[in-house]
Tab-separated table of C-alpha atoms and ligand atoms in Angstrom:
chain	number	residue	atom	x	y	z
A	267	MET	CA	181.429	34.238	150.440
A	268	SER	CA	179.341	35.938	148.412
A	269	ARG	CA	176.693	33.791	146.747
A	270	ALA	CA	178.221	32.873	143.341
A	271	GLU	CA	176.570	34.361	139.758
A	272	THR	CA	174.852	31.107	137.985
A	273	VAL	CA	174.840	30.743	134.454
A	274	ASP	CA	174.015	27.834	132.358
A	275	VAL	CA	176.969	27.761	130.626
A	276	ALA	CA	180.458	29.226	130.974
A	277	ILE	CA	182.977	29.625	127.592
A	278	ILE	CA	186.416	29.868	128.971
A	279	GLY	CA	188.913	31.698	125.745
A	280	ALA	CA	187.023	33.988	123.143
A	281	GLY	CA	188.922	33.059	120.510
A	282	ALA	CA	187.476	31.474	117.445
A	283	ALA	CA	186.169	28.608	119.111
A	284	GLY	CA	184.594	30.037	122.407
A	285	MET	CA	182.431	32.298	120.597
A	286	MET	CA	181.102	30.509	117.807
A	287	CYS	CA	180.207	28.210	120.858
A	288	ALA	CA	178.415	30.593	122.842
A	289	TRP	CA	177.009	32.547	119.726
A	290	GLU	CA	175.068	28.689	119.477
A	291	ALA	CA	174.659	28.064	122.748
A	292	GLY	CA	173.064	31.279	122.846
A	293	LYS	CA	170.530	30.688	120.097
A	294	ARG	CA	169.268	27.711	122.587
A	295	GLY	CA	168.210	30.085	124.648
A	296	ARG	CA	171.362	29.416	127.219
A	297	ARG	CA	172.027	32.196	129.557
A	298	VAL	CA	176.120	31.671	128.579
A	299	VAL	CA	179.227	33.938	130.153
A	300	VAL	CA	182.597	34.088	127.765
A	301	ILE	CA	185.540	35.111	130.223
A	302	ASP	CA	188.918	35.748	128.938
A	303	HIS	CA	192.013	37.512	130.189
A	304	ALA	CA	192.843	39.216	126.872
A	305	ARG	CA	192.020	43.344	126.430
A	306	ALA	CA	190.227	42.036	123.256
A	307	PRO	CA	188.122	38.987	121.867
A	308	GLY	CA	189.356	37.038	118.967
A	309	GLU	CA	193.392	38.397	118.543
A	310	LYS	CA	194.197	35.308	117.306
A	311	ILE	CA	192.183	35.515	114.831
A	312	ARG	CA	192.977	38.746	113.982
A	313	ILE	CA	196.332	38.672	113.389
A	314	SER	CA	195.707	35.406	110.962
A	315	GLY	CA	196.418	34.890	107.053
A	316	GLY	CA	198.140	38.736	107.373
A	317	GLY	CA	195.194	40.726	108.618
A	318	ARG	CA	192.900	38.614	106.491
A	319	CYS	CA	191.801	35.808	107.921
A	320	ASN	CA	192.185	32.610	105.860
A	321	PHE	CA	189.050	31.718	107.607
A	322	THR	CA	188.740	28.232	106.011
A	323	ASN	CA	189.294	25.565	103.340
A	324	LEU	CA	187.234	24.292	100.449
A	325	GLY	CA	189.288	20.756	100.620
A	326	THR	CA	188.430	20.601	104.067
A	327	THR	CA	188.950	16.304	104.811
A	328	PRO	CA	189.813	14.656	107.583
A	329	LYS	CA	192.731	13.913	106.159
A	330	ASN	CA	194.329	17.580	106.549
A	331	TYR	CA	194.407	17.085	110.318
A	332	LEU	CA	197.076	15.738	112.819
A	333	SER	CA	195.677	14.003	115.841
A	334	ALA	CA	196.454	10.880	118.217
A	335	ASN	CA	193.029	10.029	116.477
A	336	PRO	CA	192.863	10.914	112.439
A	337	SER	CA	189.142	9.814	112.464
A	338	PHE	CA	188.167	11.701	115.819
A	339	ALA	CA	186.874	14.919	113.909
A	340	ILE	CA	185.095	13.186	111.554
A	341	SER	CA	182.042	14.311	113.529
A	342	ALA	CA	182.324	17.403	113.754
A	343	LEU	CA	183.145	18.508	109.787
A	344	LYS	CA	180.448	16.997	109.091
A	345	ARG	CA	178.579	18.054	111.131
A	346	TYR	CA	179.328	21.973	110.259
A	347	THR	CA	181.244	22.269	106.848
A	348	PRO	CA	183.370	25.195	105.345
A	349	GLN	CA	179.928	25.691	103.777
A	350	ASP	CA	178.368	26.105	107.179
A	351	PHE	CA	180.828	29.615	108.055
A	352	ILE	CA	180.943	30.575	104.300
A	353	GLY	CA	177.027	30.830	104.742
A	354	LEU	CA	177.540	32.902	107.611
A	355	VAL	CA	179.670	35.032	106.008
A	356	ASP	CA	178.401	35.539	103.400
A	357	ARG	CA	174.910	36.148	105.795
A	358	HIS	CA	176.894	39.290	106.763
A	359	GLY	CA	178.142	41.124	104.046
A	360	ILE	CA	181.456	39.794	104.310
A	361	ALA	CA	183.696	39.983	101.058
A	362	TRP	CA	185.380	37.041	101.187
A	363	HIS	CA	188.258	35.560	98.024
A	364	GLU	CA	189.984	32.847	97.107
A	365	LYS	CA	193.287	32.549	97.139
A	366	THR	CA	194.936	29.443	96.499
A	367	LEU	CA	194.188	25.655	97.304
A	368	GLY	CA	190.752	26.378	98.838
A	369	GLN	CA	191.798	28.849	100.589
A	370	LEU	CA	188.731	31.730	101.791
A	371	PHE	CA	190.041	35.018	102.816
A	372	CYS	CA	188.189	38.410	103.417
A	373	ASP	CA	188.320	40.833	100.953
A	374	GLY	CA	188.978	43.739	103.377
A	375	SER	CA	189.834	42.568	107.081
A	376	ALA	CA	190.217	40.018	109.409
A	377	ARG	CA	188.556	42.697	112.572
A	378	GLN	CA	185.147	41.719	109.715
A	379	ILE	CA	185.202	37.909	111.487
A	380	VAL	CA	185.980	39.529	114.777
A	381	ASP	CA	183.205	42.056	114.732
A	382	MET	CA	180.597	38.794	112.930
A	383	LEU	CA	181.447	36.245	116.022
A	384	THR	CA	181.045	39.414	119.091
A	385	GLY	CA	178.294	40.660	117.606
A	386	GLY	CA	176.348	37.402	116.473
A	387	LEU	CA	177.077	35.657	120.086
A	388	ARG	CA	175.744	39.029	121.664
A	389	ALA	CA	172.602	39.272	119.783
A	390	ALA	CA	171.994	35.567	121.723
A	391	GLY	CA	172.342	36.835	124.380
A	392	ALA	CA	175.737	36.029	125.749
A	393	ASP	CA	178.164	37.693	127.695
A	394	LEU	CA	181.155	38.378	127.007
A	395	ARG	CA	183.970	39.377	129.708
A	396	LEU	CA	187.312	40.335	129.169
A	397	THR	CA	189.886	40.685	131.227
A	398	THR	CA	189.573	38.461	133.824
A	399	ALA	CA	191.089	35.686	134.960
A	400	VAL	CA	189.653	32.402	135.826
A	401	ASN	CA	191.785	31.281	139.444
A	402	ALA	CA	190.853	28.614	140.255
A	403	VAL	CA	188.499	25.771	138.525
A	404	GLU	CA	185.998	23.151	140.765
A	405	ARG	CA	183.154	20.087	140.997
A	406	SER	CA	179.488	20.916	142.276
A	407	ALA	CA	176.617	19.401	142.967
A	408	ASP	CA	174.676	20.351	140.280
A	409	GLY	CA	178.144	22.074	138.157
A	410	PHE	CA	181.360	23.680	137.666
A	411	LEU	CA	182.172	26.762	140.388
A	412	LEU	CA	184.911	28.933	139.259
A	413	ALA	CA	186.663	31.509	141.034
A	414	THR	CA	187.056	34.676	139.176
A	415	SER	CA	189.037	37.808	139.116
A	416	ALA	CA	185.476	39.548	139.224
A	417	GLY	CA	184.109	37.420	141.180
A	418	PRO	CA	183.256	33.698	141.866
A	419	LEU	CA	180.549	32.044	139.204
A	420	ALA	CA	178.997	29.215	139.044
A	421	CYS	CA	177.698	27.176	135.439
A	422	ARG	CA	176.536	23.700	135.034
A	423	SER	CA	178.724	23.483	131.450
A	424	LEU	CA	182.459	24.427	131.293
A	425	VAL	CA	183.903	24.902	127.487
A	426	ILE	CA	187.710	25.239	127.907
A	427	ALA	CA	188.353	26.525	124.251
A	428	SER	CA	191.758	28.253	125.303
A	429	GLY	CA	193.591	27.366	122.149
A	430	GLY	CA	197.439	25.906	122.405
A	431	LYS	CA	200.714	28.172	123.957
A	432	SER	CA	201.449	29.625	120.505
A	433	ILE	CA	202.620	33.497	120.684
A	434	PRO	CA	202.853	33.434	124.283
A	435	LYS	CA	202.929	37.137	123.676
A	436	MET	CA	198.550	37.039	123.048
A	437	GLY	CA	198.203	35.735	125.896
A	438	ALA	CA	198.375	32.267	125.299
A	439	THR	CA	199.010	29.815	127.969
A	440	GLY	CA	198.931	25.858	129.138
A	441	PHE	CA	195.179	26.954	131.429
A	442	GLY	CA	193.041	23.750	128.852
A	443	TYR	CA	196.062	21.378	129.624
A	444	GLU	CA	196.211	22.420	133.255
A	445	ILE	CA	192.263	21.965	133.825
A	446	ALA	CA	192.011	18.129	131.632
A	447	GLY	CA	195.170	16.823	134.219
A	448	LYS	CA	192.845	17.689	137.101
A	449	PHE	CA	189.974	16.455	135.845
A	450	GLY	CA	192.148	13.883	134.497
A	451	LEU	CA	192.003	13.291	131.453
A	452	LYS	CA	194.925	12.401	129.286
A	453	LEU	CA	197.064	14.944	126.948
A	454	GLN	CA	198.935	14.064	124.608
A	455	PRO	CA	202.405	15.483	124.320
A	456	THR	CA	202.563	19.104	122.512
A	457	ARG	CA	204.993	20.558	120.607
A	458	PRO	CA	204.814	23.927	118.664
A	459	GLY	CA	203.376	23.532	114.683
A	460	LEU	CA	203.236	25.476	111.895
A	461	VAL	CA	205.983	26.708	113.006
A	462	PRO	CA	209.682	28.098	110.820
A	463	LEU	CA	213.067	25.180	110.669
A	464	THR	CA	216.428	26.200	112.368
A	465	LEU	CA	219.344	24.671	110.654
A	466	GLU	CA	223.038	24.559	112.546
A	467	PRO	CA	225.118	27.426	112.065
A	468	GLY	CA	227.380	25.915	109.485
A	469	LEU	CA	224.970	25.717	107.477
A	470	LEU	CA	222.603	28.914	108.398
A	471	GLU	CA	226.713	31.106	107.228
A	472	ARG	CA	226.846	29.205	104.500
A	473	LEU	CA	223.074	29.975	102.974
A	474	ALA	CA	223.491	33.608	104.527
A	475	PRO	CA	223.620	35.247	101.383
A	476	LEU	CA	219.982	33.464	100.533
A	477	ALA	CA	217.997	35.156	103.274
A	478	GLY	CA	215.012	36.518	101.507
A	479	VAL	CA	214.904	34.704	99.093
A	480	ALA	CA	211.961	32.096	98.072
A	481	VAL	CA	210.829	29.486	95.974
A	482	PRO	CA	208.550	26.608	94.747
A	483	ALA	CA	209.498	23.872	95.919
A	484	ARG	CA	208.311	19.896	96.727
A	485	VAL	CA	209.395	19.068	100.892
A	486	ARG	CA	209.558	15.416	101.961
A	487	HIS	CA	209.655	13.725	104.706
A	488	GLY	CA	208.356	10.145	105.184
A	489	LYS	CA	205.882	9.768	102.892
A	490	THR	CA	204.516	13.241	103.707
A	491	SER	CA	205.505	15.717	101.140
A	492	PHE	CA	203.871	19.419	100.089
A	493	GLU	CA	203.981	21.551	97.365
A	494	GLU	CA	204.145	25.059	98.202
A	495	ALA	CA	206.733	28.163	98.405
A	496	MET	CA	209.523	27.888	100.135
A	497	LEU	CA	211.425	30.635	102.098
A	498	PHE	CA	215.565	30.851	102.963
A	499	THR	CA	215.631	33.287	106.454
A	500	HIS	CA	218.678	34.470	108.671
A	501	ARG	CA	217.606	31.522	111.355
A	502	GLY	CA	216.975	28.864	108.901
A	503	LEU	CA	213.447	27.406	105.898
A	504	SER	CA	210.128	29.086	107.111
A	505	GLY	CA	206.955	29.463	103.863
A	506	PRO	CA	204.196	27.436	103.475
A	507	ALA	CA	205.809	24.059	102.445
A	508	ILE	CA	208.706	23.677	105.307
A	509	LEU	CA	206.098	25.542	107.827
A	510	GLN	CA	203.570	22.760	106.922
A	511	MET	CA	206.468	19.779	107.055
A	512	SER	CA	206.911	21.073	110.449
A	513	SER	CA	203.567	19.602	112.012
A	514	TYR	CA	204.929	16.267	111.126
A	515	TRP	CA	209.398	16.765	111.656
A	516	HIS	CA	210.056	15.127	114.815
A	517	GLU	CA	214.250	16.573	116.170
A	518	GLY	CA	216.769	14.176	114.726
A	519	GLU	CA	215.136	13.514	111.670
A	520	GLU	CA	216.034	14.280	107.643
A	521	ILE	CA	213.841	16.217	105.280
A	522	GLU	CA	214.538	15.765	101.257
A	523	ILE	CA	213.916	19.110	99.725
A	524	ALA	CA	213.138	19.373	96.359
A	525	MET	CA	213.616	23.277	94.878
A	526	ALA	CA	213.136	22.739	90.722
A	527	PRO	CA	210.046	19.946	91.471
A	528	GLY	CA	208.804	18.620	88.399
A	529	THR	CA	211.755	19.642	86.243
A	530	ASP	CA	214.856	17.771	84.838
A	531	VAL	CA	217.892	19.472	85.838
A	532	PHE	CA	220.071	17.170	84.675
A	533	ALA	CA	218.894	16.881	81.059
A	534	ARG	CA	218.444	20.688	81.179
A	535	LEU	CA	221.887	21.823	82.695
A	536	ARG	CA	223.265	18.465	79.741
A	537	ALA	CA	221.220	20.373	76.508
A	538	VAL	CA	222.580	23.647	77.589
A	539	LYS	CA	226.036	21.966	77.263
A	540	GLY	CA	225.221	20.355	74.162
A	541	ALA	CA	224.432	23.718	73.059
A	542	ASN	CA	226.926	26.327	74.390
A	543	GLY	CA	229.454	24.514	76.618
A	544	ARG	CA	231.708	27.955	77.043
A	545	GLN	CA	228.135	29.160	80.133
A	546	ALA	CA	228.799	29.686	83.235
A	547	PRO	CA	227.200	26.805	85.256
A	548	ALA	CA	225.431	29.230	87.694
A	549	THR	CA	224.096	31.117	84.323
A	550	ALA	CA	221.951	28.101	83.483
A	551	LEU	CA	221.211	27.035	86.335
A	552	ALA	CA	219.809	30.099	86.984
A	553	GLU	CA	216.998	30.035	84.357
A	554	ILE	CA	215.242	27.004	86.585
A	555	VAL	CA	216.172	28.346	89.906
A	556	PRO	CA	216.853	31.251	91.647
A	557	LYS	CA	219.935	33.607	90.628
A	558	ARG	CA	221.541	33.875	93.868
A	559	LEU	CA	220.573	29.757	94.654
A	560	ALA	CA	221.977	28.996	91.004
A	561	GLN	CA	225.095	31.115	91.774
A	562	LEU	CA	225.434	29.481	95.655
A	563	ILE	CA	225.029	25.635	94.021
A	564	ALA	CA	227.101	26.550	91.357
A	565	GLU	CA	229.905	27.571	93.158
A	566	ARG	CA	229.615	24.660	95.838
A	567	GLU	CA	229.330	22.055	93.284
A	568	ALA	CA	231.460	23.440	89.586
A	569	GLY	CA	233.795	26.179	90.931
A	570	GLY	CA	234.448	27.900	88.057
A	571	ARG	CA	234.393	25.762	85.523
A	572	ASN	CA	232.380	26.249	82.345
A	573	LEU	CA	229.393	23.089	81.029
A	574	ALA	CA	231.668	22.186	78.967
A	575	ASP	CA	234.415	21.087	81.941
A	576	LEU	CA	231.625	18.944	83.597
A	577	SER	CA	231.532	15.765	83.135
A	578	ASP	CA	227.402	13.717	83.597
A	579	LYS	CA	228.436	12.832	87.279
A	580	MET	CA	229.149	16.637	88.372
A	581	LEU	CA	225.594	17.947	86.266
A	582	GLN	CA	224.007	14.963	87.909
A	583	LYS	CA	225.580	16.371	91.612
A	584	ILE	CA	223.864	20.009	91.021
A	585	ASP	CA	220.598	18.481	90.222
A	586	ALA	CA	220.893	16.139	93.494
A	587	ALA	CA	221.741	19.724	95.158
A	588	VAL	CA	218.599	21.607	93.487
A	589	ASN	CA	216.167	18.443	93.856
A	590	GLY	CA	217.295	16.123	96.248
A	591	TRP	CA	218.224	18.577	99.248
A	592	ARG	CA	218.787	16.287	102.425
A	593	LEU	CA	219.411	17.905	105.700
A	594	LYS	CA	218.766	17.353	108.928
A	595	PRO	CA	217.385	20.649	110.824
A	596	THR	CA	218.430	21.150	114.518
A	597	GLY	CA	214.683	22.387	115.433
A	598	SER	CA	212.148	24.709	115.443
A	599	GLU	CA	211.629	28.856	116.036
A	600	GLY	CA	209.161	26.943	119.028
A	601	TYR	CA	206.009	28.511	120.552
A	602	ARG	CA	207.426	32.037	119.539
A	603	THR	CA	206.230	31.852	116.369
A	604	ALA	CA	204.415	28.958	115.788
A	605	GLU	CA	200.817	29.010	114.842
A	606	VAL	CA	199.148	26.396	115.634
A	607	THR	CA	199.952	23.788	118.689
A	608	LEU	CA	200.331	20.186	118.230
A	609	GLY	CA	198.855	17.231	120.622
A	610	GLY	CA	196.695	18.347	123.455
A	611	VAL	CA	193.450	16.917	124.915
A	612	ASP	CA	193.069	13.686	123.938
A	613	THR	CA	190.571	12.436	121.899
A	614	ASP	CA	190.177	9.459	123.315
A	615	ASP	CA	188.720	11.284	126.356
A	616	LEU	CA	186.073	12.641	124.394
A	617	ASP	CA	182.803	12.200	122.923
A	618	SER	CA	183.669	13.520	119.598
A	619	ARG	CA	179.768	14.210	118.504
A	620	THR	CA	179.522	16.495	121.594
A	621	LEU	CA	183.501	18.194	122.395
A	622	GLN	CA	182.091	16.621	125.816
A	623	ALA	CA	185.042	14.596	128.465
A	624	ARG	CA	184.020	11.210	128.877
A	625	THR	CA	184.163	11.033	132.925
A	626	VAL	CA	182.886	14.806	133.479
A	627	PRO	CA	179.865	15.187	132.170
A	628	GLY	CA	179.269	19.439	131.331
A	629	LEU	CA	182.476	19.767	131.083
A	630	TYR	CA	184.157	20.481	127.280
A	631	PHE	CA	186.847	21.014	125.063
A	632	ILE	CA	186.979	22.438	121.838
A	633	GLY	CA	189.453	24.032	119.069
A	634	GLU	CA	192.923	24.188	119.346
A	635	VAL	CA	193.483	22.343	123.403
A	636	VAL	CA	192.567	19.422	121.824
A	637	ASP	CA	194.527	16.907	119.655
A	638	VAL	CA	193.700	18.215	116.441
A	639	THR	CA	195.434	20.571	114.763
A	640	GLY	CA	195.186	20.838	110.481
A	641	TRP	CA	197.269	22.136	108.652
A	642	LEU	CA	198.646	25.748	107.327
A	643	GLY	CA	195.592	27.182	104.397
A	644	GLY	CA	192.151	27.699	106.986
A	645	TYR	CA	192.147	24.290	107.971
A	646	ASN	CA	192.536	24.984	111.454
A	647	PHE	CA	190.330	28.019	111.942
A	648	GLN	CA	187.257	24.957	110.039
A	649	TRP	CA	187.904	23.292	112.916
A	650	ALA	CA	187.961	25.572	115.233
A	651	TRP	CA	184.460	26.863	113.439
A	652	ALA	CA	182.887	22.987	113.898
A	653	SER	CA	183.823	21.557	117.720
A	654	GLY	CA	182.696	25.646	118.665
A	655	TRP	CA	179.851	24.573	116.699
A	656	VAL	CA	179.035	21.085	117.757
A	657	ALA	CA	179.636	21.839	121.266
A	658	GLY	CA	176.780	24.822	120.799
A	659	GLN	CA	175.047	22.455	121.067
A	660	THR	CA	174.718	21.222	123.668
A	661	ALA	CA	176.636	22.314	126.292
B	273	LIG	P1	192.648	30.680	120.967
B	273	LIG	O1	193.640	31.377	120.503
B	273	LIG	O2	191.658	31.956	119.130
B	273	LIG	O3	191.248	31.559	121.384
B	273	LIG	C1	191.283	31.258	122.619
B	273	LIG	C2	191.668	32.148	123.501
B	273	LIG	O4	191.134	31.780	125.102
B	273	LIG	C3	192.313	33.846	123.325
B	273	LIG	O5	191.370	35.138	123.092
B	273	LIG	C4	193.342	33.646	124.984
B	273	LIG	O6	193.537	35.099	125.537
B	273	LIG	C5	192.628	33.305	125.933
B	273	LIG	N1	193.229	32.412	126.949
B	273	LIG	C6	194.040	31.719	127.555
B	273	LIG	N2	193.849	31.262	128.241
B	273	LIG	C7	193.751	31.822	128.631
B	273	LIG	C8	193.099	32.072	130.344
B	273	LIG	N3	193.636	31.731	131.053
B	273	LIG	N4	192.046	32.256	130.794
B	273	LIG	C9	191.174	33.424	130.237
B	273	LIG	N5	191.521	33.128	129.019
B	273	LIG	C10	192.130	32.257	128.183
B	273	LIG	N6	194.664	29.137	111.184
B	273	LIG	C11	193.663	29.159	110.124
B	273	LIG	O7	192.931	28.189	109.852
B	273	LIG	N7	193.938	30.448	109.196
B	273	LIG	C12	194.782	31.097	109.749
B	273	LIG	O8	195.042	32.371	108.732
B	273	LIG	C13	195.326	30.306	110.704
B	273	LIG	N8	196.453	32.219	110.673
B	273	LIG	C14	197.062	32.233	111.850
B	273	LIG	C15	198.241	33.337	111.922
B	273	LIG	C16	199.266	33.127	113.008
B	273	LIG	C17	199.870	33.991	113.972
B	273	LIG	C18	198.874	32.649	114.232
B	273	LIG	C19	199.637	32.001	115.616
B	273	LIG	C20	197.814	31.922	114.146
B	273	LIG	C21	196.819	31.395	113.225
B	273	LIG	N9	196.086	29.747	113.232
B	273	LIG	C22	195.025	30.170	111.283
B	273	LIG	C23	195.709	29.305	113.571
B	273	LIG	C24	194.024	29.924	114.483
B	273	LIG	O9	194.990	31.180	114.934
B	273	LIG	C25	194.057	29.024	115.685
B	273	LIG	O10	193.704	27.287	115.195
B	273	LIG	C26	192.807	29.132	116.233
B	273	LIG	O11	192.911	30.550	116.353
B	273	LIG	C27	192.321	28.732	117.795
B	273	LIG	O12	191.287	28.327	118.094
B	273	LIG	P2	190.733	28.614	120.134
B	273	LIG	O13	189.902	29.440	119.354
B	273	LIG	O14	190.844	26.827	120.286
B	273	LIG	O15	191.843	29.263	120.125
């Protein structure tokens, strides 16, 4: 066998976390190689945020993340903050703006973030190797030995930054979970997160006229609630409020939706009834929710009657249909459209200050492959930057 090329750090995955780690480790003078089977680095960054990359959130706190151990992310998020990443973006002359709820986007294109990272890691001496597969990983006397499609590679530190299972069409694999399993690390069960929810066929048929309608909504599940936009689709429900809730929801569970949060629909309808009893309920309701939704609810709850013909009880039923809609989604659209993967490498088996495996010195897991999953709104990239940066200080 030919002698293996030897480097200090091999990073598998040229996504957000892997490139940040490579840049930092390179700056420390480590000889770094980043391997990715894809043809281009940072593909998820490129398509993120509608092509503008929601690269961080000003309000990032550990509370914006789901994990079996909610405290795990505290250390990395404290050491590398949204302000640190904003500083980096500013130094590279990338213009940005706050869209809503602390979410920061590029003014121009997400490609600027990819270019900043590839430029940064290369300037730090790291080597980016694309269209390269990793066929095997073994422990060696002083590190790890990889069998890659470009030949054997020996490294002292091995960083797994291969992301989650979301969007298999873009090269997502279960690679990181397999490596974790091979080296004896525990896994938290994985499932799609930040994903549209699907509805049973009967309900879907009834809601068909609403496909494409968006409403500001409050979606509640147990003690968790999100107030953002919700979108009716041909498959079920989507929009930020639903995506956020999907990470908390499990099959068989109920969610409750208010489509005019903060509005006393009963009182509003009663007032209109008092002033103009001949008005159709759909007309009055269309002042509160989108017209198509108003029509559907009014038709179901009031038939062809005027407001004057509706008792308080009936008005209350309309109120409940708008602001207390309880339903059980049948499932989610799955990894095909999920923005993230929940679960992953169990944080019990990682050191929160370094992201290094407790029982396998030199082996690191960063980014989405770890059981730390952010809300929608730039939190997932902030975790990728923070965990990548932290591992880059010691790998
Ligand atoms: P990431 O998935 O970025 O990178 C993993 C890399 O590993 C990939 O390049 C892949 O090709 C490579 N790889 C996988 N298996 C491999 C193997 N076996 N061998 C070699 N290479 C392998 N988040 C956010 O904060 N703001 C946003 O605006 C968005 N928007 C968004 C839109 C869409 C459509 C999606 C799907 C996701 C988002 N996200 C997001 C989530 C965000 O993209 C995600 O959390 C990060 O990209 C995770 O970064 P990682 O570096 O961990 O994985």
